[in-house]
Each structure stands twice: as C-alpha cells, then as structure tokens.
PDB file of C-alpha atoms and ligand atoms in Angstrom:
ATOM      1  CA  SER A1497      -0.030  -0.036   0.012  1.00  0.00           C
ATOM      2  CA  GLY A1498       1.386   3.359  -1.046  1.00  0.00           C
ATOM      3  CA  ARG A1499       2.158   6.389   0.990  1.00  0.00           C
ATOM      4  CA  TRP A1500      -0.782   8.318  -0.306  1.00  0.00           C
ATOM      5  CA  ALA A1501      -3.211   5.473  -0.562  1.00  0.00           C
ATOM      6  CA  LEU A1502      -5.359   3.278   1.660  1.00  0.00           C
ATOM      7  CA  HIS A1503      -5.268  -0.003  -0.249  1.00  0.00           C
ATOM      8  CA  GLY A1504      -5.620  -2.963   2.103  1.00  0.00           C
ATOM      9  CA  LYS A1505      -7.013  -0.848   4.961  1.00  0.00           C
ATOM     10  CA  THR A1506     -10.417  -1.384   6.585  1.00  0.00           C
ATOM     11  CA  ALA A1507     -12.583   1.449   8.010  1.00  0.00           C
ATOM     12  CA  LEU A1508     -15.710   2.087   9.994  1.00  0.00           C
ATOM     13  CA  VAL A1509     -17.234   5.495   9.322  1.00  0.00           C
ATOM     14  CA  THR A1510     -20.300   6.160  11.453  1.00  0.00           C
ATOM     15  CA  GLY A1511     -23.155   8.234   9.950  1.00  0.00           C
ATOM     16  CA  GLY A1512     -22.076   7.893   6.320  1.00  0.00           C
ATOM     17  CA  THR A1513     -25.350   8.595   4.419  1.00  0.00           C
ATOM     18  CA  ARG A1514     -25.098  12.428   4.372  1.00  0.00           C
ATOM     19  CA  GLY A1515     -22.831  15.354   4.929  1.00  0.00           C
ATOM     20  CA  ILE A1516     -19.388  14.949   6.244  1.00  0.00           C
ATOM     21  CA  GLY A1517     -19.706  11.198   6.965  1.00  0.00           C
ATOM     22  CA  ARG A1518     -20.756  10.628   3.335  1.00  0.00           C
ATOM     23  CA  ALA A1519     -17.732  12.620   2.051  1.00  0.00           C
ATOM     24  CA  VAL A1520     -15.423  10.550   4.350  1.00  0.00           C
ATOM     25  CA  VAL A1521     -16.850   7.229   3.096  1.00  0.00           C
ATOM     26  CA  GLU A1522     -16.291   8.265  -0.481  1.00  0.00           C
ATOM     27  CA  GLU A1523     -12.797   9.679   0.151  1.00  0.00           C
ATOM     28  CA  LEU A1524     -11.524   6.567   1.960  1.00  0.00           C
ATOM     29  CA  ALA A1525     -13.208   4.159  -0.529  1.00  0.00           C
ATOM     30  CA  ALA A1526     -11.732   6.079  -3.503  1.00  0.00           C
ATOM     31  CA  LEU A1527      -8.229   5.791  -1.933  1.00  0.00           C
ATOM     32  CA  GLY A1528      -8.749   1.950  -1.805  1.00  0.00           C
ATOM     33  CA  ALA A1529     -10.086   1.219   1.716  1.00  0.00           C
ATOM     34  CA  ALA A1530     -12.929  -1.250   2.317  1.00  0.00           C
ATOM     35  CA  VAL A1531     -15.460   0.737   4.296  1.00  0.00           C
ATOM     36  CA  HIS A1532     -18.377  -0.106   6.608  1.00  0.00           C
ATOM     37  CA  THR A1533     -20.828   2.569   7.544  1.00  0.00           C
ATOM     38  CA  CYS A1534     -24.105   3.115   9.348  1.00  0.00           C
ATOM     39  CA  SER A1535     -27.228   5.273   9.776  1.00  0.00           C
ATOM     40  CA  ARG A1536     -30.699   5.075  11.233  1.00  0.00           C
ATOM     41  CA  LYS A1537     -32.583   5.176   7.988  1.00  0.00           C
ATOM     42  CA  ALA A1538     -32.615   1.862   6.047  1.00  0.00           C
ATOM     43  CA  GLU A1539     -33.875   3.340   2.812  1.00  0.00           C
ATOM     44  CA  GLU A1540     -31.349   6.100   2.490  1.00  0.00           C
ATOM     45  CA  LEU A1541     -28.542   3.740   3.487  1.00  0.00           C
ATOM     46  CA  GLY A1542     -29.582   1.258   0.781  1.00  0.00           C
ATOM     47  CA  GLU A1543     -29.661   4.003  -1.932  1.00  0.00           C
ATOM     48  CA  ARG A1544     -26.198   5.162  -0.909  1.00  0.00           C
ATOM     49  CA  ILE A1545     -24.755   1.655  -1.043  1.00  0.00           C
ATOM     50  CA  LYS A1546     -26.231   1.085  -4.494  1.00  0.00           C
ATOM     51  CA  GLU A1547     -24.600   4.352  -5.683  1.00  0.00           C
ATOM     52  CA  TRP A1548     -21.336   3.400  -4.092  1.00  0.00           C
ATOM     53  CA  GLU A1549     -21.355  -0.096  -5.654  1.00  0.00           C
ATOM     54  CA  ALA A1550     -22.016   1.464  -9.057  1.00  0.00           C
ATOM     55  CA  ARG A1551     -18.868   3.595  -8.535  1.00  0.00           C
ATOM     56  CA  GLY A1552     -16.837   0.493  -7.714  1.00  0.00           C
ATOM     57  CA  PHE A1553     -16.355   1.306  -4.039  1.00  0.00           C
ATOM     58  CA  ARG A1554     -16.207  -1.490  -1.453  1.00  0.00           C
ATOM     59  CA  VAL A1555     -18.795  -0.182   1.016  1.00  0.00           C
ATOM     60  CA  THR A1556     -21.295  -2.134   3.265  1.00  0.00           C
ATOM     61  CA  GLY A1557     -23.658  -0.745   5.862  1.00  0.00           C
ATOM     62  CA  SER A1558     -25.747  -1.427   8.956  1.00  0.00           C
ATOM     63  CA  VAL A1559     -28.918   0.192  10.129  1.00  0.00           C
ATOM     64  CA  CYS A1560     -28.410   1.242  13.733  1.00  0.00           C
ATOM     65  CA  ASP A1561     -29.078   4.041  16.224  1.00  0.00           C
ATOM     66  CA  LEU A1562     -25.711   4.876  17.892  1.00  0.00           C
ATOM     67  CA  SER A1563     -27.404   6.643  20.808  1.00  0.00           C
ATOM     68  CA  GLU A1564     -28.282   3.074  21.997  1.00  0.00           C
ATOM     69  CA  ARG A1565     -25.588   1.073  23.732  1.00  0.00           C
ATOM     70  CA  ASP A1566     -26.683  -2.402  22.520  1.00  0.00           C
ATOM     71  CA  GLN A1567     -26.877  -1.195  18.861  1.00  0.00           C
ATOM     72  CA  ARG A1568     -23.245  -0.046  19.063  1.00  0.00           C
ATOM     73  CA  GLU A1569     -22.272  -3.505  20.249  1.00  0.00           C
ATOM     74  CA  ARG A1570     -24.139  -5.090  17.408  1.00  0.00           C
ATOM     75  CA  LEU A1571     -22.475  -2.797  14.957  1.00  0.00           C
ATOM     76  CA  LEU A1572     -19.004  -3.736  16.116  1.00  0.00           C
ATOM     77  CA  ARG A1573     -19.963  -7.426  15.867  1.00  0.00           C
ATOM     78  CA  GLU A1574     -20.925  -6.855  12.289  1.00  0.00           C
ATOM     79  CA  VAL A1575     -17.708  -4.915  11.568  1.00  0.00           C
ATOM     80  CA  GLY A1576     -15.713  -7.744  13.201  1.00  0.00           C
ATOM     81  CA  ASN A1577     -17.354 -10.336  11.034  1.00  0.00           C
ATOM     82  CA  ARG A1578     -16.821  -8.334   7.871  1.00  0.00           C
ATOM     83  CA  PHE A1579     -13.176  -7.562   8.439  1.00  0.00           C
ATOM     84  CA  GLY A1580     -11.991 -10.732  10.088  1.00  0.00           C
ATOM     85  CA  GLY A1581     -11.740  -9.294  13.649  1.00  0.00           C
ATOM     86  CA  LYS A1582      -9.422  -6.403  12.472  1.00  0.00           C
ATOM     87  CA  LEU A1583     -10.039  -2.709  11.874  1.00  0.00           C
ATOM     88  CA  ASN A1584      -7.459  -0.011  10.770  1.00  0.00           C
ATOM     89  CA  ILE A1585      -9.582   3.045  10.798  1.00  0.00           C
ATOM     90  CA  LEU A1586     -12.499   4.298  13.066  1.00  0.00           C
ATOM     91  CA  VAL A1587     -14.121   7.554  12.111  1.00  0.00           C
ATOM     92  CA  ASN A1588     -16.508   8.708  14.853  1.00  0.00           C
ATOM     93  CA  ASN A1589     -18.578  11.114  12.819  1.00  0.00           C
ATOM     94  CA  VAL A1590     -22.169  10.816  14.180  1.00  0.00           C
ATOM     95  CA  GLY A1591     -23.211  13.873  15.972  1.00  0.00           C
ATOM     96  CA  THR A1592     -26.178  16.192  16.250  1.00  0.00           C
ATOM     97  CA  ASN A1593     -27.118  19.479  17.797  1.00  0.00           C
ATOM     98  CA  ILE A1594     -29.990  21.186  19.594  1.00  0.00           C
ATOM     99  CA  ARG A1595     -29.638  24.966  19.483  1.00  0.00           C
ATOM    100  CA  LYS A1596     -31.282  26.964  22.311  1.00  0.00           C
ATOM    101  CA  PRO A1597     -30.207  29.154  25.198  1.00  0.00           C
ATOM    102  CA  THR A1598     -28.478  27.199  28.083  1.00  0.00           C
ATOM    103  CA  THR A1599     -31.310  27.869  30.554  1.00  0.00           C
ATOM    104  CA  GLU A1600     -33.921  26.176  28.260  1.00  0.00           C
ATOM    105  CA  PHE A1601     -32.456  22.643  27.766  1.00  0.00           C
ATOM    106  CA  THR A1602     -34.444  19.735  29.249  1.00  0.00           C
ATOM    107  CA  ALA A1603     -32.889  16.770  31.074  1.00  0.00           C
ATOM    108  CA  GLU A1604     -33.994  14.633  28.030  1.00  0.00           C
ATOM    109  CA  GLU A1605     -32.217  16.963  25.588  1.00  0.00           C
ATOM    110  CA  TYR A1606     -29.105  16.829  27.643  1.00  0.00           C
ATOM    111  CA  SER A1607     -29.102  13.022  27.701  1.00  0.00           C
ATOM    112  CA  PHE A1608     -29.849  12.737  23.948  1.00  0.00           C
ATOM    113  CA  VAL A1609     -27.007  15.014  22.806  1.00  0.00           C
ATOM    114  CA  MET A1610     -24.605  13.582  25.260  1.00  0.00           C
ATOM    115  CA  ALA A1611     -25.467   9.928  24.227  1.00  0.00           C
ATOM    116  CA  THR A1612     -25.330  10.700  20.567  1.00  0.00           C
ATOM    117  CA  ASN A1613     -22.205  12.777  20.395  1.00  0.00           C
ATOM    118  CA  LEU A1614     -20.021  11.862  23.298  1.00  0.00           C
ATOM    119  CA  GLU A1615     -20.979   8.518  24.844  1.00  0.00           C
ATOM    120  CA  SER A1616     -21.310   6.921  21.360  1.00  0.00           C
ATOM    121  CA  ALA A1617     -17.808   7.994  20.341  1.00  0.00           C
ATOM    122  CA  TYR A1618     -16.337   6.957  23.674  1.00  0.00           C
ATOM    123  CA  HIS A1619     -18.019   3.534  23.763  1.00  0.00           C
ATOM    124  CA  LEU A1620     -17.197   2.799  20.109  1.00  0.00           C
ATOM    125  CA  CYS A1621     -13.504   3.395  20.868  1.00  0.00           C
ATOM    126  CA  GLN A1622     -13.786   1.052  23.797  1.00  0.00           C
ATOM    127  CA  ILE A1623     -15.398  -1.827  21.779  1.00  0.00           C
ATOM    128  CA  ALA A1624     -13.307  -1.183  18.639  1.00  0.00           C
ATOM    129  CA  HIS A1625     -10.096  -1.248  20.643  1.00  0.00           C
ATOM    130  CA  PRO A1626      -9.433  -5.017  20.276  1.00  0.00           C
ATOM    131  CA  LEU A1627      -9.997  -4.788  16.463  1.00  0.00           C
ATOM    132  CA  LEU A1628      -7.815  -1.734  16.017  1.00  0.00           C
ATOM    133  CA  LYS A1629      -5.083  -3.355  18.144  1.00  0.00           C
ATOM    134  CA  LEU A1630      -5.226  -6.570  16.169  1.00  0.00           C
ATOM    135  CA  SER A1631      -4.847  -4.721  12.864  1.00  0.00           C
ATOM    136  CA  GLY A1632      -1.257  -3.699  13.860  1.00  0.00           C
ATOM    137  CA  SER A1633      -1.841  -0.102  12.856  1.00  0.00           C
ATOM    138  CA  GLY A1634      -4.995   1.797  13.974  1.00  0.00           C
ATOM    139  CA  SER A1635      -6.163   5.337  13.466  1.00  0.00           C
ATOM    140  CA  ILE A1636      -9.174   6.877  15.277  1.00  0.00           C
ATOM    141  CA  ILE A1637     -10.566  10.137  13.860  1.00  0.00           C
ATOM    142  CA  PHE A1638     -13.150  12.131  15.789  1.00  0.00           C
ATOM    143  CA  ILE A1639     -15.259  14.669  13.918  1.00  0.00           C
ATOM    144  CA  SER A1640     -15.328  17.289  16.622  1.00  0.00           C
ATOM    145  CA  SER A1641     -16.054  21.041  16.116  1.00  0.00           C
ATOM    146  CA  VAL A1642     -14.496  24.426  16.586  1.00  0.00           C
ATOM    147  CA  CYS A1643     -17.370  24.790  19.086  1.00  0.00           C
ATOM    148  CA  GLY A1644     -15.325  22.569  21.359  1.00  0.00           C
ATOM    149  CA  MET A1645     -12.289  24.950  21.121  1.00  0.00           C
ATOM    150  CA  VAL A1646     -13.848  28.433  21.439  1.00  0.00           C
ATOM    151  CA  GLY A1647     -17.161  29.942  22.569  1.00  0.00           C
ATOM    152  CA  VAL A1648     -19.792  29.927  19.844  1.00  0.00           C
ATOM    153  CA  PHE A1649     -23.531  30.587  20.321  1.00  0.00           C
ATOM    154  CA  SER A1650     -24.330  27.209  18.868  1.00  0.00           C
ATOM    155  CA  GLY A1651     -25.681  25.141  21.728  1.00  0.00           C
ATOM    156  CA  THR A1652     -23.850  24.603  25.037  1.00  0.00           C
ATOM    157  CA  ILE A1653     -24.422  20.919  25.330  1.00  0.00           C
ATOM    158  CA  TYR A1654     -23.055  20.366  21.835  1.00  0.00           C
ATOM    159  CA  ALA A1655     -20.071  22.405  22.642  1.00  0.00           C
ATOM    160  CA  MET A1656     -19.483  20.490  25.849  1.00  0.00           C
ATOM    161  CA  THR A1657     -19.486  17.112  23.964  1.00  0.00           C
ATOM    162  CA  LYS A1658     -16.993  18.410  21.446  1.00  0.00           C
ATOM    163  CA  GLY A1659     -14.703  19.852  24.124  1.00  0.00           C
ATOM    164  CA  ALA A1660     -14.828  16.471  25.831  1.00  0.00           C
ATOM    165  CA  ILE A1661     -14.046  14.677  22.566  1.00  0.00           C
ATOM    166  CA  ASN A1662     -10.966  16.845  22.160  1.00  0.00           C
ATOM    167  CA  GLN A1663      -9.789  15.663  25.589  1.00  0.00           C
ATOM    168  CA  LEU A1664     -10.731  12.038  24.885  1.00  0.00           C
ATOM    169  CA  THR A1665      -8.496  12.232  21.808  1.00  0.00           C
ATOM    170  CA  LYS A1666      -5.513  13.235  23.989  1.00  0.00           C
ATOM    171  CA  ASN A1667      -6.049  10.434  26.586  1.00  0.00           C
ATOM    172  CA  ILE A1668      -6.628   7.726  24.016  1.00  0.00           C
ATOM    173  CA  ALA A1669      -3.557   8.861  22.070  1.00  0.00           C
ATOM    174  CA  CYS A1670      -1.309   8.463  25.113  1.00  0.00           C
ATOM    175  CA  GLU A1671      -2.932   5.336  26.458  1.00  0.00           C
ATOM    176  CA  TRP A1672      -3.145   3.354  23.154  1.00  0.00           C
ATOM    177  CA  ALA A1673       0.151   4.501  21.637  1.00  0.00           C
ATOM    178  CA  LYS A1674       1.670   1.179  22.889  1.00  0.00           C
ATOM    179  CA  ASP A1675      -0.865  -0.662  20.666  1.00  0.00           C
ATOM    180  CA  ASN A1676       0.224   1.486  17.650  1.00  0.00           C
ATOM    181  CA  ILE A1677      -3.236   3.175  17.651  1.00  0.00           C
ATOM    182  CA  ARG A1678      -3.256   6.890  16.891  1.00  0.00           C
ATOM    183  CA  ALA A1679      -6.158   9.228  17.746  1.00  0.00           C
ATOM    184  CA  ASN A1680      -6.851  12.632  16.295  1.00  0.00           C
ATOM    185  CA  SER A1681      -9.685  15.004  16.134  1.00  0.00           C
ATOM    186  CA  VAL A1682     -10.800  17.128  13.104  1.00  0.00           C
ATOM    187  CA  ALA A1683     -12.749  20.311  14.129  1.00  0.00           C
ATOM    188  CA  PRO A1684     -14.780  21.903  11.351  1.00  0.00           C
ATOM    189  CA  TRP A1685     -16.468  25.380  11.381  1.00  0.00           C
ATOM    190  CA  TYR A1686     -19.635  25.757   9.279  1.00  0.00           C
ATOM    191  CA  ILE A1687     -19.876  23.074   6.597  1.00  0.00           C
ATOM    192  CA  THR A1688     -22.857  22.824   4.119  1.00  0.00           C
ATOM    193  CA  THR A1689     -24.643  19.557   5.205  1.00  0.00           C
ATOM    194  CA  SER A1690     -28.130  18.555   6.154  1.00  0.00           C
ATOM    195  CA  LEU A1691     -27.280  19.531   9.795  1.00  0.00           C
ATOM    196  CA  THR A1692     -26.760  23.245   8.840  1.00  0.00           C
ATOM    197  CA  GLU A1693     -28.701  23.814   5.591  1.00  0.00           C
ATOM    198  CA  ARG A1694     -31.677  25.362   7.184  1.00  0.00           C
ATOM    199  CA  LEU A1695     -29.509  27.640   9.282  1.00  0.00           C
ATOM    200  CA  LEU A1696     -27.314  28.659   6.391  1.00  0.00           C
ATOM    201  CA  ALA A1697     -30.439  29.256   4.232  1.00  0.00           C
ATOM    202  CA  ASN A1698     -31.026  32.293   6.463  1.00  0.00           C
ATOM    203  CA  LYS A1699     -28.806  34.692   4.559  1.00  0.00           C
ATOM    204  CA  ASP A1700     -28.420  37.113   7.500  1.00  0.00           C
ATOM    205  CA  PHE A1701     -27.041  34.276   9.569  1.00  0.00           C
ATOM    206  CA  GLU A1702     -24.733  33.031   6.787  1.00  0.00           C
ATOM    207  CA  GLU A1703     -23.422  36.542   6.459  1.00  0.00           C
ATOM    208  CA  GLN A1704     -22.601  36.691  10.127  1.00  0.00           C
ATOM    209  CA  VAL A1705     -20.699  33.389   9.912  1.00  0.00           C
ATOM    210  CA  VAL A1706     -18.849  34.432   6.797  1.00  0.00           C
ATOM    211  CA  SER A1707     -17.912  37.799   8.297  1.00  0.00           C
ATOM    212  CA  ARG A1708     -16.023  36.028  11.067  1.00  0.00           C
ATOM    213  CA  THR A1709     -14.215  33.665   8.610  1.00  0.00           C
ATOM    214  CA  PRO A1710     -10.994  34.918   7.108  1.00  0.00           C
ATOM    215  CA  LEU A1711     -11.449  32.762   3.936  1.00  0.00           C
ATOM    216  CA  GLY A1712     -14.884  34.452   3.487  1.00  0.00           C
ATOM    217  CA  ARG A1713     -17.076  31.386   2.980  1.00  0.00           C
ATOM    218  CA  VAL A1714     -18.402  28.273   4.707  1.00  0.00           C
ATOM    219  CA  GLY A1715     -16.761  24.944   3.985  1.00  0.00           C
ATOM    220  CA  GLU A1716     -17.678  21.801   1.937  1.00  0.00           C
ATOM    221  CA  PRO A1717     -17.661  18.234   3.262  1.00  0.00           C
ATOM    222  CA  GLU A1718     -14.821  17.332   0.926  1.00  0.00           C
ATOM    223  CA  GLU A1719     -12.631  19.888   2.733  1.00  0.00           C
ATOM    224  CA  ILE A1720     -13.095  17.766   5.914  1.00  0.00           C
ATOM    225  CA  SER A1721     -12.731  14.300   4.332  1.00  0.00           C
ATOM    226  CA  ALA A1722      -9.375  15.262   2.797  1.00  0.00           C
ATOM    227  CA  LEU A1723      -7.811  15.802   6.239  1.00  0.00           C
ATOM    228  CA  VAL A1724      -9.498  12.681   7.623  1.00  0.00           C
ATOM    229  CA  ALA A1725      -7.951  10.596   4.878  1.00  0.00           C
ATOM    230  CA  PHE A1726      -4.498  12.068   5.476  1.00  0.00           C
ATOM    231  CA  LEU A1727      -4.723  11.225   9.200  1.00  0.00           C
ATOM    232  CA  CYS A1728      -5.310   7.585   8.156  1.00  0.00           C
ATOM    233  CA  MET A1729      -2.302   7.401   5.821  1.00  0.00           C
ATOM    234  CA  PRO A1730       1.319   6.356   6.389  1.00  0.00           C
ATOM    235  CA  GLY A1731       2.319   9.966   5.854  1.00  0.00           C
ATOM    236  CA  SER A1732       0.746  10.972   9.244  1.00  0.00           C
ATOM    237  CA  THR A1733       2.108   8.171  11.437  1.00  0.00           C
ATOM    238  CA  TYR A1734       3.809  10.644  13.825  1.00  0.00           C
ATOM    239  CA  ILE A1735       0.667  12.738  14.376  1.00  0.00           C
ATOM    240  CA  THR A1736      -1.411  11.719  17.400  1.00  0.00           C
ATOM    241  CA  GLY A1737      -3.483  13.434  20.096  1.00  0.00           C
ATOM    242  CA  GLN A1738      -4.144  16.530  17.960  1.00  0.00           C
ATOM    243  CA  THR A1739      -7.263  18.579  17.396  1.00  0.00           C
ATOM    244  CA  ILE A1740      -6.968  20.187  14.042  1.00  0.00           C
ATOM    245  CA  ALA A1741      -9.354  22.986  13.000  1.00  0.00           C
ATOM    246  CA  VAL A1742     -10.616  23.062   9.413  1.00  0.00           C
ATOM    247  CA  ASP A1743     -12.274  26.433   9.713  1.00  0.00           C
ATOM    248  CA  GLY A1744     -11.276  28.935   7.107  1.00  0.00           C
ATOM    249  CA  GLY A1745      -9.257  30.624   9.783  1.00  0.00           C
ATOM    250  CA  MET A1746     -12.148  31.254  12.119  1.00  0.00           C
ATOM    251  CA  THR A1747     -10.376  30.197  15.353  1.00  0.00           C
ATOM    252  CA  VAL A1748      -7.262  32.401  14.642  1.00  0.00           C
ATOM    253  CA  ASN A1749      -9.382  35.465  13.872  1.00  0.00           C
ATOM    254  CA  GLY A1750      -8.849  37.724  16.817  1.00  0.00           C
ATOM    255  CA  PHE A1751     -10.376  40.921  15.322  1.00  0.00           C
ATOM    256  CA  TYR A1752      -9.918  41.508  11.649  1.00  0.00           C
TER     257      TYR A1752
HETATM  258  P1  NDP B3159     -25.675  15.436   9.059  1.00  0.00           P
HETATM  259  O1  NDP B3159     -26.835  15.550   9.960  1.00  0.00           O
HETATM  260  O2  NDP B3159     -25.730  16.004   7.635  1.00  0.00           O
HETATM  261  O3  NDP B3159     -25.314  13.833   8.797  1.00  0.00           O
HETATM  262  C1  NDP B3159     -25.269  13.005   9.981  1.00  0.00           C
HETATM  263  C2  NDP B3159     -25.138  11.567   9.636  1.00  0.00           C
HETATM  264  O4  NDP B3159     -25.107  10.734  10.814  1.00  0.00           O
HETATM  265  C3  NDP B3159     -26.180  11.019   8.706  1.00  0.00           C
HETATM  266  O5  NDP B3159     -25.758   9.998   7.880  1.00  0.00           O
HETATM  267  C4  NDP B3159     -27.232  10.481   9.868  1.00  0.00           C
HETATM  268  O6  NDP B3159     -28.091   9.490   9.310  1.00  0.00           O
HETATM  269  C5  NDP B3159     -26.212   9.885  10.801  1.00  0.00           C
HETATM  270  N1  NDP B3159     -26.680   9.764  12.171  1.00  0.00           N
HETATM  271  C6  NDP B3159     -27.146  10.812  12.944  1.00  0.00           C
HETATM  272  N2  NDP B3159     -27.490  10.397  14.154  1.00  0.00           N
HETATM  273  C7  NDP B3159     -27.274   9.001  14.221  1.00  0.00           C
HETATM  274  C8  NDP B3159     -27.471   8.048  15.090  1.00  0.00           C
HETATM  275  N3  NDP B3159     -27.960   8.321  16.334  1.00  0.00           N
HETATM  276  N4  NDP B3159     -27.154   6.742  14.814  1.00  0.00           N
HETATM  277  C9  NDP B3159     -26.651   6.462  13.600  1.00  0.00           C
HETATM  278  N5  NDP B3159     -26.447   7.419  12.620  1.00  0.00           N
HETATM  279  C10 NDP B3159     -26.757   8.662  12.945  1.00  0.00           C
HETATM  280  O7  NDP B3159     -24.433  15.971   9.900  1.00  0.00           O
HETATM  281  P2  NDP B3159     -23.016  16.596   9.428  1.00  0.00           P
HETATM  282  O8  NDP B3159     -22.444  15.835   8.284  1.00  0.00           O
HETATM  283  O9  NDP B3159     -23.151  18.069   9.389  1.00  0.00           O
HETATM  284  O10 NDP B3159     -22.180  16.320  10.764  1.00  0.00           O
HETATM  285  C11 NDP B3159     -21.327  15.242  10.969  1.00  0.00           C
HETATM  286  C12 NDP B3159     -20.365  15.535  12.171  1.00  0.00           C
HETATM  287  O11 NDP B3159     -19.686  16.767  11.858  1.00  0.00           O
HETATM  288  C13 NDP B3159     -21.160  15.684  13.421  1.00  0.00           C
HETATM  289  O12 NDP B3159     -20.409  15.160  14.475  1.00  0.00           O
HETATM  290  C14 NDP B3159     -21.173  17.226  13.642  1.00  0.00           C
HETATM  291  O13 NDP B3159     -21.231  17.619  14.970  1.00  0.00           O
HETATM  292  C15 NDP B3159     -19.844  17.535  12.988  1.00  0.00           C
HETATM  293  N6  NDP B3159     -19.769  18.975  12.549  1.00  0.00           N
HETATM  294  C16 NDP B3159     -20.551  19.516  11.544  1.00  0.00           C
HETATM  295  C17 NDP B3159     -20.406  20.795  11.218  1.00  0.00           C
HETATM  296  C18 NDP B3159     -21.293  21.453  10.076  1.00  0.00           C
HETATM  297  O14 NDP B3159     -21.258  22.655   9.969  1.00  0.00           O
HETATM  298  N7  NDP B3159     -22.022  20.658   9.357  1.00  0.00           N
HETATM  299  C19 NDP B3159     -19.499  21.723  11.887  1.00  0.00           C
HETATM  300  C20 NDP B3159     -18.694  21.121  12.874  1.00  0.00           C
HETATM  301  C21 NDP B3159     -18.826  19.741  13.181  1.00  0.00           C
HETATM  302  P3  NDP B3159     -29.578   9.310   9.993  1.00  0.00           P
HETATM  303  O15 NDP B3159     -30.135  10.617  10.346  1.00  0.00           O
HETATM  304  O16 NDP B3159     -30.326   8.594   8.958  1.00  0.00           O
HETATM  305  O17 NDP B3159     -29.278   8.432  11.110  1.00  0.00           O
END
C-alpha cells in the first residue's frame, strides 16, 4: 500500500449517508479502503450503497441508532465479522445539535445530545479497541467542532460534547500508543450539510458566519474528508492526540 493510498485498509465510518460522513466514506473508498458505515434510515442507506457499488467502491452498511448502547455493540460485531476481527480506521462522525439558550435545555435533551455525540464516540472506541489493536496499525478520527475549542452561540451541550471529545483524543492517544493506535480530532467550522442547511439558508445568519471567517465562505464536506484521509495514511504516522481545526481561519481570527 502506497504512502498516499489506503489500499488494504479497513474502515468504520459512522453516519455515512449524508454530509461529512458521506464525504469521508467516499474519500476513503476512492483511496482503496474497504469501508463499513451506518445510519438510522434503512432506505437512505440502501440508496447510498447502491450508488457506491455502481462507482466500484467496497462499502457495506448497517442500520443502527448509535445513541443506543446495544446497537453499538451489534455494529461492532458486524464490523468484526466483515473484516475478520481487524480494523485499521475508526471515524467517529455521528453527531447532532439542539440549538437553544442554556437555561432552556431539558434533562432529556441533555441526555440525547450526550449519548449521540459523546458517549457513542467513547463507547465505540472501547469496543473497537481489540480490532484496532489486532490490525497492527490503527487510526481513530473524531469529527469534533471548533465549538469545542472556542465559545460559539451554537448550543452549550453540543459544545461540551465536542470539548470532551478533544480531551478524549489526547487520553486515548497516550494510552493506546503502545498498541500502535493513533487518535486525532478534526474540528470543522460551518460546513454545508443537512445539519446546517436550514440555518445557512437564512442569509443574514450566513453573512454573520462568513464575516468572522477569514477565507470568506463556509466549507464543503470534501474539505473535511481530505484531512480525515491524510490522518489515516502512512504520511501521518507521527501525528497523534491533536485537534486540528478546518475552519477557514475562524479560530485564529482575533479581530480583523
Ligand atoms: P448530518 O446531519 O448532515 O449527517 C449526519 C449523519 O449521521 C447522517 O448520515 C445520519 O443519518 C447519521 N446519524 C445521525 N444520528 C445518528 C445516530 N444516532 N445513529 C446512527 N447514525 C446517525 O451531519 P454533518 O455531516 O453536518 O455532521 C457530521 C459531524 O460533523 C457531526 O459530529 C457534527 O457535529 C460535525 N460537525 C458538523 C459541522 C457542520 O457545519 N455541518 C460543523 C462542525 C462539526 P440518519 O439521520 O439517517 O441516522
């Protein structure tokens, strides 16, 4: 397998039917990896898999809700079966947001966002660990957010989950280095996906976002998947424990 390719590698990408996850599935598959993905909607997942097969990609999928502990365990059993008990790449992409003032969140909303964004990523790392270790060379990528690095009026619980993911990245990087497993976190600013399309359709809101972004625009899913792919390749084998912003310069914009 070449320095800029992923031939012979196996990957689990959570939430691959839309947005950033979809771009990651396609990027890794195009570079030669065999990919397994998942989402909650059977029909959409089936359509994607047909499209991917038509493009010659080796992608399979499971229908599962990653906010549920037993469904994560089932997913990992399916991944283990497909890839012979080994896994090179785990991309923890699934995440969601509820945007409202901090004083207005209910206990149910707190639990839902925590389970979907943070507990699922943490638990998937736990249960994927034996497969990643057995592969001899593992790479975990978390799709975090710049909202876990700086204060953004996007939703406090969401931001808390992303900040915790950035710390989880550091702990796992240190603890599992002995198993030749690296862990890194990719932190996007606004990217056009189904998660943000309604927000960004509000042109006043988009203008506010863009006015804080040195590159003067929001990002595309392919601008995230490119870094994810690099972090899985032989060229990045000395990078671990990092959170890397892909944000058009937003987090370095003091006051321009
Ligand atoms: P989308 O909502 O567009 O896509 C989310 C994907 O995850 C879909 O495939 C969805 O399928 C799946 N998914 C969601 N919840 C679950 C679940 N409980 N179990 C299984 N699958 C699930 O999101 P994005 O692509 O925008 O976001 C992906 C990641 O990127 C998230 O972690 C998000 O926080 C992060 N991010 C996004 C930014 C943006 O501007 N878009 C900015 C910063 C970070 P289905 O609904 O059918 O289950």
